[in-house]
Short mmCIF file of C-alpha atoms and ligand atoms in Angstrom, two decimals:
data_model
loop_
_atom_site.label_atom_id
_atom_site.label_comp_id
_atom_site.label_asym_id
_atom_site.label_seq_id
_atom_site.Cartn_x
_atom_site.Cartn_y
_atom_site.Cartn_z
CA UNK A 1 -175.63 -17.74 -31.10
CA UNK A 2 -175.91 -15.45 -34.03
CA UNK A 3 -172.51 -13.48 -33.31
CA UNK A 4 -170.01 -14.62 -31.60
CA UNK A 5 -169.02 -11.86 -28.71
CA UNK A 6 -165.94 -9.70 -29.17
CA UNK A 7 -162.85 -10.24 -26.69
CA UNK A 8 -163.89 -8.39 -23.53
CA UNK A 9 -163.07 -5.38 -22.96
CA UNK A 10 -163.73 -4.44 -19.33
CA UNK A 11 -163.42 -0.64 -17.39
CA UNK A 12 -161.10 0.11 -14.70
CA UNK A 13 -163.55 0.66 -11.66
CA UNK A 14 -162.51 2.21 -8.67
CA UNK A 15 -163.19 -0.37 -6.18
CA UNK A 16 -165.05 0.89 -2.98
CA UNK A 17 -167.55 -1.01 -2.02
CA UNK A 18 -167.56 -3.95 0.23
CA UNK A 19 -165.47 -6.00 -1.69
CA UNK A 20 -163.89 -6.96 -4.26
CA UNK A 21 -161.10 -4.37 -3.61
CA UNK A 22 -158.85 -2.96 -6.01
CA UNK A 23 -155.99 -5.73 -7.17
CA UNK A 24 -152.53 -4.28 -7.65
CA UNK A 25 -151.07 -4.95 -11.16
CA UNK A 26 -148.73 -7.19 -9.83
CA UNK A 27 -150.89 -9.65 -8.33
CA UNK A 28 -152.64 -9.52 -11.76
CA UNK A 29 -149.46 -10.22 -13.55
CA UNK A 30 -149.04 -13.33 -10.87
CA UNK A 31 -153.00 -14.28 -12.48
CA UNK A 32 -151.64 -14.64 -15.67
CA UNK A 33 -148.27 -16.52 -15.03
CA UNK A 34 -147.96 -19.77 -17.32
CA UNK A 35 -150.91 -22.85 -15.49
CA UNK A 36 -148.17 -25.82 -14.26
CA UNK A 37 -150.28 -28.79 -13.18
CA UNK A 38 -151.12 -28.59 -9.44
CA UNK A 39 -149.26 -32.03 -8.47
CA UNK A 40 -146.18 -30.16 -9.83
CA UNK A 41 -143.40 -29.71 -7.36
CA UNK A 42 -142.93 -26.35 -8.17
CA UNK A 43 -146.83 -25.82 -7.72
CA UNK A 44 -145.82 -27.21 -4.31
CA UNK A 45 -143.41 -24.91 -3.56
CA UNK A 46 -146.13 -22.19 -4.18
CA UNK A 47 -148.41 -24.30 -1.92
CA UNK A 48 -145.94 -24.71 1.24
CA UNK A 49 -144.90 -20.57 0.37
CA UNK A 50 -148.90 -19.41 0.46
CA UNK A 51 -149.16 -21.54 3.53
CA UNK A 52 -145.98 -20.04 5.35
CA UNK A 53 -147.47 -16.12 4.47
CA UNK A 54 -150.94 -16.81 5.22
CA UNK A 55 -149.48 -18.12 9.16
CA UNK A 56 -147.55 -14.80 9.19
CA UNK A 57 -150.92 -12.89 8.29
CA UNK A 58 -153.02 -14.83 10.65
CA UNK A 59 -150.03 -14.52 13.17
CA UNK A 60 -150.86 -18.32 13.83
CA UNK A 61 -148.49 -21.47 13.94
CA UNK A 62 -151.29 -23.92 13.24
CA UNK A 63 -150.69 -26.55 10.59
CA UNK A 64 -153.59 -26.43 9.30
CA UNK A 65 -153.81 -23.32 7.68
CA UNK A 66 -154.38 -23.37 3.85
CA UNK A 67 -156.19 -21.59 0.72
CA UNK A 68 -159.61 -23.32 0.14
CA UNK A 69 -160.80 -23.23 -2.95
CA UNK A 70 -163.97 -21.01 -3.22
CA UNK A 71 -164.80 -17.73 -2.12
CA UNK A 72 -165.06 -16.27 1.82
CA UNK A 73 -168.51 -18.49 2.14
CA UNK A 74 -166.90 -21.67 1.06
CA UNK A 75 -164.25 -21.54 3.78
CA UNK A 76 -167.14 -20.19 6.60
CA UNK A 77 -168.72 -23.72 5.27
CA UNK A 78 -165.61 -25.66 5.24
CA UNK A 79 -165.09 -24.63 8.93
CA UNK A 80 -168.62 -25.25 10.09
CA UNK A 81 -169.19 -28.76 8.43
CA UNK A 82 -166.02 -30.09 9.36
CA UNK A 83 -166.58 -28.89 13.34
CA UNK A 84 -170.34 -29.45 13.71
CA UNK A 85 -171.93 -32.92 14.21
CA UNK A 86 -175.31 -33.58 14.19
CA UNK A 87 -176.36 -32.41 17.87
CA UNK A 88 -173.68 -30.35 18.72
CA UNK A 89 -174.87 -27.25 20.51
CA UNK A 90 -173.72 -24.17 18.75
CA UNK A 91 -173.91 -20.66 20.16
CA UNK A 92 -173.61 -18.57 17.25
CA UNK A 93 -173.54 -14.24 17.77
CA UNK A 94 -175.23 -12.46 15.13
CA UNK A 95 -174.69 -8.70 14.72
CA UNK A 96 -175.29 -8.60 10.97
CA UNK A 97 -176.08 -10.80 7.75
CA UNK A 98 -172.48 -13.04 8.25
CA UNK A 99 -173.81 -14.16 11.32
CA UNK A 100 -177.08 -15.09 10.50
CA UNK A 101 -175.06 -17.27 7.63
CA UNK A 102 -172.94 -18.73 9.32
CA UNK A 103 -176.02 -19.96 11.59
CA UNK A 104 -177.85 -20.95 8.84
CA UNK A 105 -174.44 -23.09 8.01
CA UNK A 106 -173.87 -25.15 11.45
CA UNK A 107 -177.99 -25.75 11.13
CA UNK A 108 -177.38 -27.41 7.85
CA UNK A 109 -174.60 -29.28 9.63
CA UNK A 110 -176.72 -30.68 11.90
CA UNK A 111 -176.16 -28.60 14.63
CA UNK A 112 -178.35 -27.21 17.39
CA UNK A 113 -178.30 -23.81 17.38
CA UNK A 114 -178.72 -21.08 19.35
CA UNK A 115 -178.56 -17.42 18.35
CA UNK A 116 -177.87 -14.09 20.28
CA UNK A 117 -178.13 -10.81 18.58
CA UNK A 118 -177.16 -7.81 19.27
CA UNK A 119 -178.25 -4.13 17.63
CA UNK A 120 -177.63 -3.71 14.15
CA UNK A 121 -174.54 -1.25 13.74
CA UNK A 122 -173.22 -1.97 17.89
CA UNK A 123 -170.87 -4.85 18.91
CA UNK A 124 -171.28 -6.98 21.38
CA UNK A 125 -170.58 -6.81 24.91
CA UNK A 126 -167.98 -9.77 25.41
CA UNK A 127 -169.20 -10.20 28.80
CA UNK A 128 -172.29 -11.00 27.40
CA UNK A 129 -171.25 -13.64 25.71
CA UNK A 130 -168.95 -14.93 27.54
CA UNK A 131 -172.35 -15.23 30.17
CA UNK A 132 -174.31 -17.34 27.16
CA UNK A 133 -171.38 -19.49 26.88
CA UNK A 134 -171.57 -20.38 30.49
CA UNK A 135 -174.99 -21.02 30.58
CA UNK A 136 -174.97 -23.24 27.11
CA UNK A 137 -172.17 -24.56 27.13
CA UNK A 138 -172.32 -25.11 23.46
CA UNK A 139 -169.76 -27.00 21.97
CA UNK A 140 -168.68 -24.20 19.03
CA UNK A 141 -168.76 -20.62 19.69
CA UNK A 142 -169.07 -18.12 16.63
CA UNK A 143 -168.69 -14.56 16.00
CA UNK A 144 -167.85 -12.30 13.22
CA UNK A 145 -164.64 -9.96 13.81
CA UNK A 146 -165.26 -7.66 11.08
CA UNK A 147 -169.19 -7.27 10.31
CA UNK A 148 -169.26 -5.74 6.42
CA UNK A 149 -173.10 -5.52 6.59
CA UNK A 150 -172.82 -2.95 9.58
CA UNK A 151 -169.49 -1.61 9.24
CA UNK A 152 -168.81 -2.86 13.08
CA UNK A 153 -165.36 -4.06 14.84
CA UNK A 154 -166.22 -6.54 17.16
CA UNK A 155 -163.63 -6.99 20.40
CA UNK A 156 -162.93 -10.37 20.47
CA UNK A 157 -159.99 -10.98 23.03
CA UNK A 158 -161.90 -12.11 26.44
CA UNK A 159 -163.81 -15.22 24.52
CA UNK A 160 -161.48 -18.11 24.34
CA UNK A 161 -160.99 -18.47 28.44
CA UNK A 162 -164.47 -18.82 28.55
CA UNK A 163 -165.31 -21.18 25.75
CA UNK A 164 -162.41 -23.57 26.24
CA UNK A 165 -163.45 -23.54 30.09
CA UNK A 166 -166.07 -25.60 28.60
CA UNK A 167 -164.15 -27.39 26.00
CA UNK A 168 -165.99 -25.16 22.88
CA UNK A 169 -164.11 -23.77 20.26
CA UNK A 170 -163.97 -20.36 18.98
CA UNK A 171 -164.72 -19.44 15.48
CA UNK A 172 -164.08 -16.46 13.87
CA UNK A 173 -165.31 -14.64 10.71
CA UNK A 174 -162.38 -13.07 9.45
CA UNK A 175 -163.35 -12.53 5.60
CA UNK A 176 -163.23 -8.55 5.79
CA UNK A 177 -160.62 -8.16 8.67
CA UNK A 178 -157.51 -9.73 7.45
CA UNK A 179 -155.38 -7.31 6.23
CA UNK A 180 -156.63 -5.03 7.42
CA UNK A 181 -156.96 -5.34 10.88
CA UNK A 182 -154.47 -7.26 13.63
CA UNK A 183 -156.21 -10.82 13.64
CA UNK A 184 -153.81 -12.41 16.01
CA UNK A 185 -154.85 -16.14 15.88
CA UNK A 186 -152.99 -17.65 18.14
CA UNK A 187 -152.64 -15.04 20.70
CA UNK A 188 -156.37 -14.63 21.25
CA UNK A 189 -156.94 -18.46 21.22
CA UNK A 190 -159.16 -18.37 17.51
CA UNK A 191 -159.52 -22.14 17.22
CA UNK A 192 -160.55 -21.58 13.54
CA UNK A 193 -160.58 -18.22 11.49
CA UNK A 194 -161.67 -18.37 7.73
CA UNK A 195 -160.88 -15.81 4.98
CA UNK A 196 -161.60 -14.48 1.60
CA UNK A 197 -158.89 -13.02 -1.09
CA UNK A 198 -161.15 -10.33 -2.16
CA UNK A 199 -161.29 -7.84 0.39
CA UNK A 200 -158.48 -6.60 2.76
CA UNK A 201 -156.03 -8.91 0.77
CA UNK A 202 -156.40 -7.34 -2.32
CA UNK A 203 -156.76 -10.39 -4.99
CA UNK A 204 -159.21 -11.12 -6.98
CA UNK A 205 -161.87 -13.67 -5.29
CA UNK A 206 -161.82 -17.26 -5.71
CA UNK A 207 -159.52 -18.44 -2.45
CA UNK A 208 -161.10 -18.37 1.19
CA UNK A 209 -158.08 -18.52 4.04
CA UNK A 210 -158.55 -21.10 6.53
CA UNK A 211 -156.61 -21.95 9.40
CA UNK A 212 -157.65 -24.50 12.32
CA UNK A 213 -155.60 -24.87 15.81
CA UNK A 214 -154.60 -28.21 17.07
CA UNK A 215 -157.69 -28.81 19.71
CA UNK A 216 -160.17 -27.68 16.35
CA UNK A 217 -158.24 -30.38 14.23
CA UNK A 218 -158.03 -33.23 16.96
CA UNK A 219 -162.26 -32.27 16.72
CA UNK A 220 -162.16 -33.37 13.11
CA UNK A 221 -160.08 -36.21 13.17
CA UNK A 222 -162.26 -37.43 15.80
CA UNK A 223 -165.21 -36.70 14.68
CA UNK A 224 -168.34 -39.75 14.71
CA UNK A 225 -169.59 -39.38 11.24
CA UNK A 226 -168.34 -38.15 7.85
CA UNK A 227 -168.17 -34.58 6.99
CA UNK A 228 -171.41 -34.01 5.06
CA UNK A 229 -169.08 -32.46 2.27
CA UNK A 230 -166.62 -34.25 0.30
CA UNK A 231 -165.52 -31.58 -1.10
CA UNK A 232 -164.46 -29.02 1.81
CA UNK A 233 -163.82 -32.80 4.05
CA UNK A 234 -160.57 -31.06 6.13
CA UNK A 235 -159.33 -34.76 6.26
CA UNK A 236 -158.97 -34.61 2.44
CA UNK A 237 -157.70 -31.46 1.71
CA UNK A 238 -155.94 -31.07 4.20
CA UNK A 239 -153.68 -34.40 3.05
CA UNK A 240 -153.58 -32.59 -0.24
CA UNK A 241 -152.15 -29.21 1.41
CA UNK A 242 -150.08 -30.57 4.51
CA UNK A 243 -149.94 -34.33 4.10
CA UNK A 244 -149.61 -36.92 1.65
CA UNK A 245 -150.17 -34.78 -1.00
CA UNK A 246 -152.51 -37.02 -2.40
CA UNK A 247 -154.62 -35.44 -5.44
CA UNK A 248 -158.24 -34.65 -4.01
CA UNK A 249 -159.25 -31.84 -6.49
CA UNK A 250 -157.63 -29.60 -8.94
CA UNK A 251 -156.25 -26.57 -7.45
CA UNK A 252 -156.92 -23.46 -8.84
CA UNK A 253 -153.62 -22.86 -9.50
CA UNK A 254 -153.88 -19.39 -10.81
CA UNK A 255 -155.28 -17.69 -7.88
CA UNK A 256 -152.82 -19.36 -5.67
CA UNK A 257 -150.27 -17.23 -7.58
CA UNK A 258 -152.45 -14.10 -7.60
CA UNK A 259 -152.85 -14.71 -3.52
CA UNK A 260 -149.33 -15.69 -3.45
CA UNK A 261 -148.33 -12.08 -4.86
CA UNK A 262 -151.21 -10.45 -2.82
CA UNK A 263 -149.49 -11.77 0.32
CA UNK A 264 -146.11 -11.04 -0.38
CA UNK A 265 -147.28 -7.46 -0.85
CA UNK A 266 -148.66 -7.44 2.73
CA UNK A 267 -145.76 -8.87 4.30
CA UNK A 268 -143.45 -6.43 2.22
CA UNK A 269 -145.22 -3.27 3.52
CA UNK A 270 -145.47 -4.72 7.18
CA UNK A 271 -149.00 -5.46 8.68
CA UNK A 272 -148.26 -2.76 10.83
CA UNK A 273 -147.83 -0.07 8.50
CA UNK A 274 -150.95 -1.80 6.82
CA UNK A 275 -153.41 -1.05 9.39
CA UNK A 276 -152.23 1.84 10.33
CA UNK A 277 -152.62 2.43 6.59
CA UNK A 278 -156.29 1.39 6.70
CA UNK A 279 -156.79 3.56 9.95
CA UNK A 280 -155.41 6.83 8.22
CA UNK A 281 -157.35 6.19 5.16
CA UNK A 282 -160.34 5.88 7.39
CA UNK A 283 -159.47 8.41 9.45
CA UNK A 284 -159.85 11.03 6.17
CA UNK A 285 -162.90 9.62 4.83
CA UNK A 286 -164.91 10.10 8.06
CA UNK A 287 -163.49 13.50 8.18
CA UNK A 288 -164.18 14.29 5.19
CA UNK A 289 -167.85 12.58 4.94
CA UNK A 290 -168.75 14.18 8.57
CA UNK A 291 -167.77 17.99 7.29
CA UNK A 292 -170.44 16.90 4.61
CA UNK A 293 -173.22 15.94 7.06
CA UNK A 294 -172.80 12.33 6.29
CA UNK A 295 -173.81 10.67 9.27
CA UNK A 296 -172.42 7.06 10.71
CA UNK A 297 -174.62 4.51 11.16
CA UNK A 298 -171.98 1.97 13.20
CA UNK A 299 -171.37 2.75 16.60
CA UNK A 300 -168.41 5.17 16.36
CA UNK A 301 -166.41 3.53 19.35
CA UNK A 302 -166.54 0.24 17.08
CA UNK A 303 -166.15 1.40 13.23
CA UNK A 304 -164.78 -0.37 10.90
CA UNK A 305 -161.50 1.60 9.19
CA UNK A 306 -161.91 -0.63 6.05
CA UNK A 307 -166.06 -0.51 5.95
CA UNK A 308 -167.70 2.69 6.03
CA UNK A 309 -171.51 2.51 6.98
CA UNK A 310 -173.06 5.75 6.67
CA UNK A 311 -176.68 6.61 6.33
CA UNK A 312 -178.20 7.89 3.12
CA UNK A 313 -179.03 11.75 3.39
CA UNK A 314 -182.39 12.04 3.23
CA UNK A 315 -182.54 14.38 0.26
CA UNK A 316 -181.95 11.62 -1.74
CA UNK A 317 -184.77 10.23 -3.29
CA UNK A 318 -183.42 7.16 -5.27
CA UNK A 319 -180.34 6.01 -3.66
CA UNK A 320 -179.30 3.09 -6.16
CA UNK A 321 -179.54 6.13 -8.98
CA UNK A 322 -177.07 7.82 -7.19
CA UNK A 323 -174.30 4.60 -7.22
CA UNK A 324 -175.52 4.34 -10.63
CA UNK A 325 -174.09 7.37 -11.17
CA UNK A 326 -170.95 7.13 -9.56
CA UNK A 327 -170.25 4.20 -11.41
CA UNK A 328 -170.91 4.99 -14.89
CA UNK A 329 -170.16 8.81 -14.73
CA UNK A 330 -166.77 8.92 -12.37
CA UNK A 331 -166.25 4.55 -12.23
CA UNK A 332 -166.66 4.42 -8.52
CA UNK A 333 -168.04 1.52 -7.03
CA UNK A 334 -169.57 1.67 -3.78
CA UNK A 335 -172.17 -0.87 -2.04
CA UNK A 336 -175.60 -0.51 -0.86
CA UNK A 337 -176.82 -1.23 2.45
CA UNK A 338 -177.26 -5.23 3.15
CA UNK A 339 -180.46 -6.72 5.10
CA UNK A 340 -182.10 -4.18 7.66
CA UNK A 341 -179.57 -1.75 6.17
CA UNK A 342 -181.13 -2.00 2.56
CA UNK A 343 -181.87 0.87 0.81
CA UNK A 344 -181.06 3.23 3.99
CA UNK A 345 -177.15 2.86 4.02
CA UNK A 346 -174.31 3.10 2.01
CA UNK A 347 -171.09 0.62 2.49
CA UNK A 348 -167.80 2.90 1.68
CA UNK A 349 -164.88 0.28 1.39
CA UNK A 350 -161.37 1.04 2.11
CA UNK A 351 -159.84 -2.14 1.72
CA UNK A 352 -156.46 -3.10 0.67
CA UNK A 353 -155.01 -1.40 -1.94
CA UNK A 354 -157.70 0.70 -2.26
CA UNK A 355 -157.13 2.65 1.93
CA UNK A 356 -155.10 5.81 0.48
CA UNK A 357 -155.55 9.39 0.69
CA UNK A 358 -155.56 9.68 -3.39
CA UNK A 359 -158.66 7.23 -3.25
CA UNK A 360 -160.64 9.03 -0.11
CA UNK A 361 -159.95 12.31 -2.47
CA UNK A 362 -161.72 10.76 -5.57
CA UNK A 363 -164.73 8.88 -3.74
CA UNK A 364 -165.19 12.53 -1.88
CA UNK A 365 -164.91 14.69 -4.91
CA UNK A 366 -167.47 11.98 -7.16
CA UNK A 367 -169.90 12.21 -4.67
CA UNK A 368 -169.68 15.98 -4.19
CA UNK A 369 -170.71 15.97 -7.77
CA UNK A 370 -173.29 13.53 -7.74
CA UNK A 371 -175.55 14.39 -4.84
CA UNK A 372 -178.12 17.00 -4.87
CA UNK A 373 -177.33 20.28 -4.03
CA UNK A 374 -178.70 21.74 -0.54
C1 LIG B 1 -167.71 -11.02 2.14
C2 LIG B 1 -167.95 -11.68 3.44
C3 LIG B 1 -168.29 -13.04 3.55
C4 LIG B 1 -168.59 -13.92 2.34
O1 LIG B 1 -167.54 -14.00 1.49
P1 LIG B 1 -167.74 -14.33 -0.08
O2 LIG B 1 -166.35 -14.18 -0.56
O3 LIG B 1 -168.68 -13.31 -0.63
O4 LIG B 1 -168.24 -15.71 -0.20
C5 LIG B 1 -168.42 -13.60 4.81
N1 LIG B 1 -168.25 -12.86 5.92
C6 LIG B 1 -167.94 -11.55 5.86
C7 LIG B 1 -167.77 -10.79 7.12
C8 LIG B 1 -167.79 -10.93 4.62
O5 LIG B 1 -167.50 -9.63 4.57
#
């Protein structure tokens, strides 16, 4: 190295693309808190607290509900390699690029799976899948609440009759809808949801939320063969979080303070004055973006309030120049389009902190000076 670099020095973005969101100062003041060693009792006290506010957020009882280290993916994988054994039938709903991952996940677990899709930018018909689940009788079920490559809401309440009719579970992608959206674990019969901290949370990332009912967990603890991860192995971490408290791996005890502050937030503003916060928000934005000829490219009876999909106007020639130019001109991130969306869409995040009316006004105005003129 011929210089050495100079302390960074970073900008203050605007946050709206499709995660991370924007992280309020005083979960950044939580980041920076004095490291305590993560067998420290006090560390557990922070432990046991995170685990009490993430059941509130999940609106779930289960025990098994903890912070996995890693981002949203690492608890989607913790949750398929601890359920999945080689053989089990999957039936996994793909609607976007999270589904096709998660796929791609129970495959590597060993599982047999089988895919149904439905239309890029549409949810599914429950009663569609609830008819696949019938007919397979699969032994997981999976499907993504909030899809953040297609800016979709997917229902989700009429699936756990059906799969536990046949003694599946239901799994749940719930990176970009908690908190933002109701979740309600336990009342629609989720057998396992899984998390990130980095979008409707509002922290930076490095956490994934995971929670597991008791019928998922009596799966893992009777499960034939070792979890092909020792790593994300529930029956290990989960002694760490719940149990023995036996040391399995460093936690990062940092961003359990920064999610620790993050949730606190939440649960001081009420989720229900949080979605309805997201749904306002939203509710400007697509105002404001239709008056503009901005057109939707998610089915508007299922839109997302925190994920905005809209279609690039075709007078723009290079659309990356243009969120080049929101960024470094006005400091406004928002996201491309992801797979078959590429290139043709835009992703518009509200999330978090970021869903208020002083943030739709700035993301409006930028991009009324940045595109070309009619
Ligand atoms: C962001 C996201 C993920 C992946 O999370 P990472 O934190 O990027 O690992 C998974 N599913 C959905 C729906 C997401 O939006």
């Amino acid at each position: 190295m011929s210089t050495l670099p100079a302390p960074l020095e970073l900008p203050t973005r605007l946050l709206h693309g499709p995660g991370p969101s924007p992280v309020p100062e005083s979960v950044l003041a939580a980041l920076a808190k004095p490291t305590i060693g993560h067998m420290d009792p006090e560390f557990m006290r922070v432990m046991n607290e995170v685990r009490e506010m993430l059941q509130a957020v999940f609106e779930t009882e289960n025990q098994m509900t903890l912070a996995c280290s890693g981002t949203g993916s690492a608890g989607a994988e913790m949750v398929a390699l601890n359920l999945v054994e080689p053989g089990d039938r999957c039936l996994v709903c793909v609607h976007g690029v999270f589904g096709g991952r998660f796929a791609e996940k129970c495959r590597r677990a060993g599982g047999e799976v089988t895919t149904i899709e439905a239309e890029w930018g549409q949810a599914f018909d429950q009663a569609e899948v609830i008819a696949r689940i019938h007919e397979l009788q699969p032994k997981l079920v999976m499907i993504v609440h909030a899809e953040t490559s297609t800016g979709v809401l997917q229902p989700i309440d009429q699936l756990a009759d059906a799969a536990h009719q046949h003694d599946a579970l239901l799994v749940v992608d719930c990176v970009t809808s908690l908190g933002g959206l109701p979740v309600r674990v336990d009342h629609h019969g989720i057998d396992a949801a899984f998390s990130g901290t980095q979008k409707c949370l509002s922290c930076p990332p490095g956490l994934a939320p995971v929670t597991l009912s008791e019928r998922a967990m009596h799966r893992v603890t009777n499960r034939k063969s070792p979890v092909r991860s020792w790593y994300l192995d529930l029956s290990l971490v989960g002694n760490y979080w719940t149990g023995s408290r036996a040391y399995h791996h460093t936690a990062p005890v940092n961003m359990n303070y920064a999610l620790h502050e993050s949730l606190r937030l939440i649960l001081e503003e009420g989720l229900d004055a949080r979605y309805e916060r997201h749904q306002s928000a939203h509710q400007l934005l697509k105002q404001q973006l239709e008056q503009r000829d901005f057109a939707y490219a998610s089915d508007p009876e299922h839109s997302l309030p925190m994920l905005n999909l809209i279609r690039v106007p075709e007078e723009v020639a290079d659309e990356a120049a243009v969120r080049r130019q929101l960024l470094t001109e006005h400091g406004i991130e928002i996201g491309g389009g992801l797979g078959k969306f590429a290139g043709v869409c835009w992703r518009v995040g509200l999330m978090g902190h970021g869903a208020r009316e002083a943030n739709v006004s700035a993301i409006v105005e930028a991009l009324d000076a940045v595109m070309p003129a009619n």
